[in-house]
Short mmCIF file of C-alpha atoms in Angstrom, two decimals:
data_model
loop_
_atom_site.label_atom_id
_atom_site.label_comp_id
_atom_site.label_asym_id
_atom_site.label_seq_id
_atom_site.Cartn_x
_atom_site.Cartn_y
_atom_site.Cartn_z
CA MET C 23 0.00 0.00 0.00
CA PRO C 24 1.25 3.52 -0.79
CA VAL C 25 -0.36 4.97 2.36
CA GLN C 26 2.08 5.49 5.20
CA GLY C 27 1.82 6.07 8.93
CA ARG C 28 1.06 4.03 12.01
CA PRO C 29 -1.28 4.08 15.00
CA ARG C 30 0.07 6.11 17.88
CA PRO C 31 1.26 3.91 20.77
CA TRP C 32 -0.69 5.57 23.57
CA TRP C 33 -1.63 3.11 26.27
CA ARG C 34 -1.54 2.46 29.99
CA VAL C 35 -2.78 -0.37 32.22
CA GLN C 36 -4.65 0.07 35.48
CA GLY C 37 -5.76 -2.72 37.80
CA GLY C 38 -5.51 -5.42 35.15
CA LYS C 39 -7.81 -3.62 32.72
CA ALA C 40 -6.76 -1.66 29.70
CA SER C 41 -7.23 2.10 29.72
CA LEU C 42 -6.85 3.70 26.32
CA ALA C 43 -6.65 7.03 24.67
CA ALA C 44 -8.24 7.92 21.35
CA GLY C 45 -6.31 6.59 18.42
CA GLY C 46 -4.28 4.36 20.70
CA ILE C 47 -3.06 0.86 21.34
CA PHE C 48 -4.09 -1.16 24.37
CA PHE C 49 -3.01 -4.42 25.99
CA PHE C 50 -5.16 -6.70 28.16
CA THR C 51 -2.41 -7.35 30.70
CA ALA C 52 -0.86 -5.77 33.76
CA SER C 53 2.36 -6.48 35.61
CA ALA C 54 5.23 -4.65 37.24
CA GLN C 55 8.18 -3.87 35.03
CA ALA C 56 10.90 -6.49 35.36
CA ALA C 57 14.57 -6.15 34.43
CA CYS C 58 13.75 -7.81 31.11
CA GLU C 59 10.06 -8.45 30.63
CA THR C 60 8.87 -10.49 27.65
CA THR C 61 5.09 -10.61 27.32
CA GLN C 62 3.25 -12.59 24.66
CA LEU C 63 0.25 -10.56 23.57
CA ALA C 64 -1.07 -12.85 20.83
CA ASP C 65 -0.73 -16.50 19.87
CA LEU C 66 -2.96 -17.10 16.88
CA PRO C 67 -3.45 -19.77 14.20
CA LEU C 68 -1.89 -19.01 10.84
CA THR C 69 -3.34 -20.46 7.66
CA ILE C 70 -2.44 -20.28 3.97
CA ALA C 71 -5.11 -19.79 1.31
CA ALA C 72 -4.83 -18.50 -2.25
CA GLY C 73 -1.12 -17.83 -1.71
CA LYS C 74 -1.77 -15.59 1.32
CA LEU C 75 -1.26 -15.87 5.09
CA PHE C 76 -4.42 -15.42 7.16
CA ILE C 77 -4.81 -14.69 10.88
CA PRO C 78 -7.99 -14.21 12.98
CA ALA C 79 -8.84 -10.83 14.48
CA THR C 80 -11.80 -9.08 16.06
CA LEU C 81 -12.99 -6.11 13.99
CA ASN C 82 -15.30 -4.03 16.16
CA GLN C 83 -17.36 -6.92 17.62
CA ALA C 84 -17.06 -9.39 14.72
CA GLN C 85 -14.68 -12.34 14.44
CA GLU C 86 -12.95 -11.95 11.09
CA SER C 87 -9.98 -13.16 9.06
CA PHE C 88 -7.20 -10.81 7.92
CA ILE C 89 -4.30 -11.18 5.51
CA LEU C 90 -0.92 -10.85 7.23
CA ASP C 91 1.11 -8.53 4.98
CA THR C 92 4.52 -7.26 6.12
CA GLY C 93 4.89 -5.64 2.70
CA ALA C 94 1.92 -3.30 3.24
CA SER C 95 2.74 0.03 4.84
CA THR C 96 -0.71 0.38 6.37
CA THR C 97 -3.52 -1.79 7.65
CA ALA C 98 -6.63 -1.67 5.46
CA ILE C 99 -10.27 -2.71 5.65
CA SER C 100 -11.96 -4.53 2.78
CA SER C 101 -14.91 -2.89 1.08
CA ASP C 102 -16.91 -6.06 1.78
CA ALA C 103 -16.28 -5.87 5.54
CA ALA C 104 -16.91 -2.12 5.65
CA GLY C 105 -20.35 -2.66 4.10
CA ARG C 106 -21.21 -5.89 5.90
CA LEU C 107 -20.29 -4.53 9.35
CA SER C 108 -21.66 -1.03 8.71
CA ILE C 109 -18.30 0.57 9.48
CA PRO C 110 -18.65 4.36 9.22
CA HIS C 111 -16.76 6.19 6.49
CA ASP C 112 -14.93 9.47 6.88
CA PHE C 113 -16.50 11.19 3.89
CA ASP C 114 -14.50 14.36 4.55
CA THR C 115 -11.20 12.55 3.95
CA ALA C 116 -10.01 10.43 1.06
CA ILE C 117 -6.68 9.23 -0.28
CA HIS C 118 -5.74 9.52 -3.94
CA VAL C 119 -3.28 6.87 -5.09
CA SER C 120 -1.66 5.88 -8.37
CA GLY C 121 -1.06 2.25 -9.18
CA VAL C 122 1.87 0.59 -10.89
CA GLY C 123 -0.24 0.03 -14.00
CA GLY C 124 -0.78 3.75 -14.41
CA ALA C 125 -4.36 3.71 -13.11
CA SER C 126 -5.37 5.95 -10.23
CA SER C 127 -8.10 5.64 -7.64
CA THR C 128 -9.52 7.32 -4.60
CA LEU C 129 -9.75 5.37 -1.34
CA LEU C 130 -12.34 6.22 1.27
CA ILE C 131 -11.40 6.00 4.94
CA ALA C 132 -12.99 3.61 7.45
CA GLN C 133 -13.52 4.73 11.04
CA VAL C 134 -12.75 1.56 13.01
CA ASP C 135 -13.87 1.43 16.63
CA LYS C 136 -11.61 -1.47 17.61
CA LEU C 137 -9.28 -4.07 16.11
CA VAL C 138 -8.00 -6.81 18.44
CA LEU C 139 -5.27 -9.39 17.83
CA GLY C 140 -5.13 -11.75 20.80
CA HIS C 141 -4.55 -9.44 23.77
CA ALA C 142 -3.33 -6.46 21.75
CA GLY C 143 -5.84 -3.96 20.46
CA PHE C 144 -6.06 -0.75 18.48
CA ALA C 145 -8.91 1.65 19.17
CA HIS C 146 -10.47 4.51 17.19
CA GLN C 147 -8.42 4.07 14.04
CA THR C 148 -8.86 5.42 10.52
CA TRP C 149 -7.74 3.02 7.80
CA PRO C 150 -8.26 3.01 4.02
CA ILE C 151 -10.98 0.89 2.43
CA ILE C 152 -9.76 -1.29 -0.43
CA ASP C 153 -11.36 -3.78 -2.81
CA MET C 154 -9.89 -7.20 -2.01
CA THR C 155 -12.12 -9.37 -4.22
CA ALA C 156 -9.32 -10.27 -6.62
CA VAL C 157 -6.76 -10.84 -3.86
CA THR C 158 -8.16 -14.12 -2.59
CA SER C 159 -9.11 -15.68 -5.94
CA GLY C 160 -12.26 -17.36 -4.65
CA ALA C 161 -11.07 -18.11 -1.08
CA THR C 162 -12.93 -16.83 1.97
CA ALA C 163 -13.02 -13.05 1.66
CA PRO C 164 -10.77 -11.34 4.24
CA ALA C 165 -11.97 -8.38 6.27
CA GLY C 166 -8.75 -6.58 5.39
CA LEU C 167 -5.03 -6.83 5.81
CA ILE C 168 -2.72 -6.25 8.77
CA GLY C 169 0.19 -4.06 7.69
CA ALA C 170 3.40 -2.60 9.06
CA ASP C 171 1.72 0.27 10.91
CA VAL C 172 0.30 -2.29 13.37
CA LEU C 173 3.09 -4.88 13.29
CA ARG C 174 5.95 -2.45 13.90
CA GLN C 175 4.77 -1.84 17.46
CA PHE C 176 5.88 -5.37 18.43
CA ASP C 177 8.23 -8.26 18.10
CA VAL C 178 6.47 -10.58 15.65
CA SER C 179 6.80 -14.36 15.31
CA ILE C 180 5.67 -15.97 12.04
CA ASP C 181 6.01 -19.76 11.97
CA VAL C 182 4.49 -20.96 8.71
CA PRO C 183 5.36 -24.69 9.13
CA ALA C 184 3.78 -24.75 12.61
CA GLN C 185 0.95 -22.47 11.44
CA ARG C 186 1.32 -20.02 14.35
CA PHE C 187 1.53 -16.24 14.57
CA ALA C 188 2.50 -14.36 17.73
CA LEU C 189 2.99 -10.81 18.97
CA TRP C 190 5.39 -9.99 21.80
CA ARG C 191 6.07 -6.89 23.87
CA ILE C 192 9.65 -6.55 25.13
CA ALA C 193 10.41 -4.14 27.98
CA GLY C 194 13.46 -3.43 30.13
CA CYS C 195 16.04 -4.83 27.71
CA TYR C 196 17.23 -4.38 24.16
CA GLY C 197 16.49 -7.05 21.59
CA PRO C 198 16.73 -10.36 23.46
CA PRO C 199 16.79 -13.44 21.20
CA PRO C 200 13.49 -15.22 20.57
CA PRO C 201 12.51 -17.92 23.08
CA TRP C 202 13.59 -20.72 20.75
CA PRO C 203 15.82 -23.59 21.89
CA ASP C 204 17.88 -23.16 18.71
CA ALA C 205 17.76 -19.40 18.06
CA PRO C 206 19.91 -18.50 15.01
CA PRO C 207 22.27 -15.51 14.90
CA PRO C 208 20.48 -12.16 14.53
CA VAL C 209 20.39 -10.28 11.24
CA SER C 210 20.32 -6.48 11.29
CA VAL C 211 17.64 -5.14 8.97
CA GLU C 212 16.52 -1.72 7.83
CA LEU C 213 13.02 -0.35 8.20
CA ASN C 214 12.31 2.13 5.43
CA PRO C 215 9.81 4.99 5.94
CA ALA C 216 6.95 2.77 4.73
CA GLY C 217 7.76 0.13 7.33
CA HIS C 218 9.13 -2.38 4.82
CA ILE C 219 11.71 -4.81 6.23
CA VAL C 220 14.85 -4.59 4.10
CA VAL C 221 16.97 -7.74 4.44
CA PRO C 222 20.48 -8.35 3.04
CA LEU C 223 20.07 -11.29 0.67
CA THR C 224 22.93 -13.21 -0.92
CA VAL C 225 22.19 -14.56 -4.38
CA GLY C 226 24.77 -15.72 -6.86
CA MET C 227 27.79 -13.42 -6.60
CA ALA C 228 26.08 -10.49 -4.91
CA THR C 229 24.29 -9.29 -1.79
CA VAL C 230 21.19 -7.25 -2.62
CA PRO C 231 18.62 -5.46 -0.42
CA ALA C 232 15.38 -7.42 -0.37
CA ILE C 233 11.91 -6.68 1.05
CA LEU C 234 10.51 -9.35 3.38
CA ASP C 235 6.90 -9.49 2.17
CA THR C 236 4.48 -12.07 3.57
CA GLY C 237 1.82 -10.67 1.26
CA ALA C 238 3.72 -11.77 -1.85
CA ALA C 239 3.54 -15.29 -3.25
CA SER C 240 6.89 -15.52 -5.02
CA PHE C 241 10.53 -14.45 -5.15
CA VAL C 242 11.08 -11.43 -7.41
CA MET C 243 14.28 -9.69 -8.52
CA SER C 244 14.95 -6.56 -10.54
CA LEU C 245 17.00 -6.91 -13.71
CA ASP C 246 19.81 -4.78 -12.25
CA ALA C 247 19.99 -7.06 -9.18
CA ALA C 248 20.08 -10.13 -11.44
CA TYR C 249 23.02 -8.64 -13.36
CA ARG C 250 24.84 -8.01 -10.06
CA ALA C 251 24.20 -11.64 -9.14
CA GLY C 252 26.04 -12.73 -12.28
CA VAL C 253 23.12 -13.46 -14.60
CA SER C 254 24.01 -12.80 -18.23
CA ASP C 255 21.80 -11.67 -21.11
CA SER C 256 22.39 -14.99 -22.84
CA ALA C 257 21.19 -16.87 -19.75
CA LEU C 258 18.07 -14.69 -19.56
CA ASN C 259 17.34 -15.22 -23.25
CA ALA C 260 17.30 -18.96 -22.59
CA ASP C 261 14.87 -18.55 -19.66
CA ARG C 262 11.09 -18.70 -19.85
CA ARG C 263 9.56 -15.31 -20.69
CA ILE C 264 6.89 -13.61 -18.59
CA GLU C 265 4.92 -10.45 -19.29
CA GLY C 266 3.16 -7.80 -17.27
CA VAL C 267 1.82 -4.24 -17.37
CA GLY C 268 3.81 -1.39 -15.85
CA VAL C 269 3.50 2.36 -15.39
CA ASN C 270 1.22 4.15 -17.89
CA ASP C 271 -0.10 0.79 -19.12
CA ARG C 272 3.21 -0.07 -20.79
CA ARG C 273 3.76 -3.79 -21.18
CA TRP C 274 7.02 -5.24 -19.93
CA THR C 275 8.80 -8.53 -20.56
CA GLY C 276 10.74 -10.44 -17.93
CA HIS C 277 12.03 -13.95 -17.35
CA VAL C 278 11.96 -16.75 -14.79
CA HIS C 279 15.55 -17.53 -13.85
CA TRP C 280 16.65 -20.39 -11.59
CA PHE C 281 19.39 -19.64 -9.04
CA SER C 282 21.51 -22.42 -7.57
CA SER C 283 21.32 -20.87 -4.09
CA VAL C 284 19.78 -17.96 -2.19
CA GLU C 285 20.70 -17.12 1.41
CA PHE C 286 19.47 -14.78 4.11
CA GLY C 287 19.79 -15.16 7.84
CA ALA C 288 20.43 -18.79 8.77
CA SER C 289 18.45 -20.09 5.79
CA ARG C 290 19.88 -21.32 2.53
CA PHE C 291 17.60 -22.20 -0.36
CA THR C 292 18.71 -24.18 -3.40
CA HIS C 293 17.39 -24.34 -6.97
CA VAL C 294 15.24 -21.22 -6.52
CA PRO C 295 13.08 -19.72 -9.30
CA ALA C 296 12.93 -15.92 -9.44
CA ALA C 297 10.77 -13.65 -11.55
CA ILE C 298 13.21 -11.18 -13.13
CA VAL C 299 11.40 -7.90 -13.82
CA PRO C 300 12.63 -4.71 -15.54
CA SER C 301 14.35 -2.39 -13.06
CA ALA C 302 12.15 0.57 -14.03
CA TYR C 303 9.11 -1.48 -13.03
CA ALA C 304 10.78 -2.51 -9.77
CA LEU C 305 11.47 1.11 -8.82
CA LYS C 306 7.82 2.08 -9.37
CA ASN C 307 6.36 -1.02 -7.71
CA ASP C 308 5.09 -0.21 -4.22
CA SER C 309 5.91 -3.74 -3.03
CA LEU C 310 9.54 -3.64 -4.16
CA ALA C 311 9.91 -0.03 -3.01
CA GLY C 312 13.10 0.34 -5.01
CA ALA C 313 14.82 -2.70 -3.45
CA GLY C 314 16.60 -5.31 -5.53
CA ALA C 315 14.40 -8.25 -4.58
CA LEU C 316 11.17 -9.31 -2.92
CA ILE C 317 11.12 -12.30 -0.54
CA GLY C 318 7.66 -13.88 -0.70
CA LEU C 319 6.01 -17.05 0.56
CA SER C 320 7.84 -19.29 -1.89
CA LEU C 321 10.92 -18.77 0.34
CA LEU C 322 9.15 -18.29 3.68
CA ALA C 323 6.77 -21.25 3.59
CA HIS C 324 9.25 -23.60 5.28
CA SER C 325 10.85 -21.14 7.72
CA ARG C 326 10.28 -19.69 11.16
CA VAL C 327 10.75 -15.93 11.33
CA TRP C 328 11.07 -13.53 14.26
CA ILE C 329 10.93 -9.82 13.42
CA SER C 330 11.89 -7.35 16.14
CA TYR C 331 10.57 -4.14 14.67
CA PRO C 332 11.66 -1.92 17.62
CA THR C 333 15.31 -3.09 17.38
CA HIS C 334 15.48 -3.62 13.57
CA THR C 335 16.52 -7.24 14.07
CA LEU C 336 15.49 -10.38 12.21
CA TYR C 337 15.89 -14.03 13.20
CA ILE C 338 15.11 -16.64 10.59
CA GLY C 339 15.47 -20.30 11.44
CA PRO C 340 16.61 -23.00 9.05
CA GLN C 341 14.07 -24.56 6.70
CA ARG C 342 11.84 -27.22 8.25
#
């Protein structure tokens, strides 16, 4: 999503009950601050459908399903859920956005009373309303997507093989390792202004910045990054061609290239297909955000990931 920003972290706890301020975040927990306090705020089932990760959440008073999308800068509400749950619109405010294909649209704003993930909640929020009909390709329609504006308040655990999602609040210490018996070495990552997680990824002969995007299905690289990784024009010409539509409705041609190995964190992947797209398209694509590659579910489906947004640290376990 091209919309940026995040809910303001205003919260306090009194007598075991959450007290919240408008536009704030609240936790259903209370305890004295310890030297290093690690509190799990959510432990939720994680499912895959139509190439997307889904987690349950309470939207106002309704139990709903949301897409988990680390590549989205902002949380959004689906037009279906906004209508079905009679969520008020802010008709005085709208967001005008331009898409990669050259088309533009105006997004209305939903006035959400409450969104709750486990024991973490966000109250009195304004999020864009988007059409998500095509996103799920016939699967159960989500009520929206959870983006970086919500996730970056926490340490986040995404374990696709075990089908679990968790949120953690760390207080009194700086970036402790995840509570895993076999925690891998930490990887320092960058958070760009949109909240995208930029990971150093080694592919071929190069290390390129890559966006960790749970909302993407595949592994994507720009043409410039592929050249840096040692891919030649003759190799690309022998690869399978793919086509798409870029800025101003201009069609582009790319290729599917197979890399012998791709590495990031403690994970090493072999015989990996990558969609090689023109670099001009990559720079304009909101998901790639100018990075050299996009790490989607094709690489994350067999891994356990811990993202510490507050400390810009990533732990990724070996494939399982």
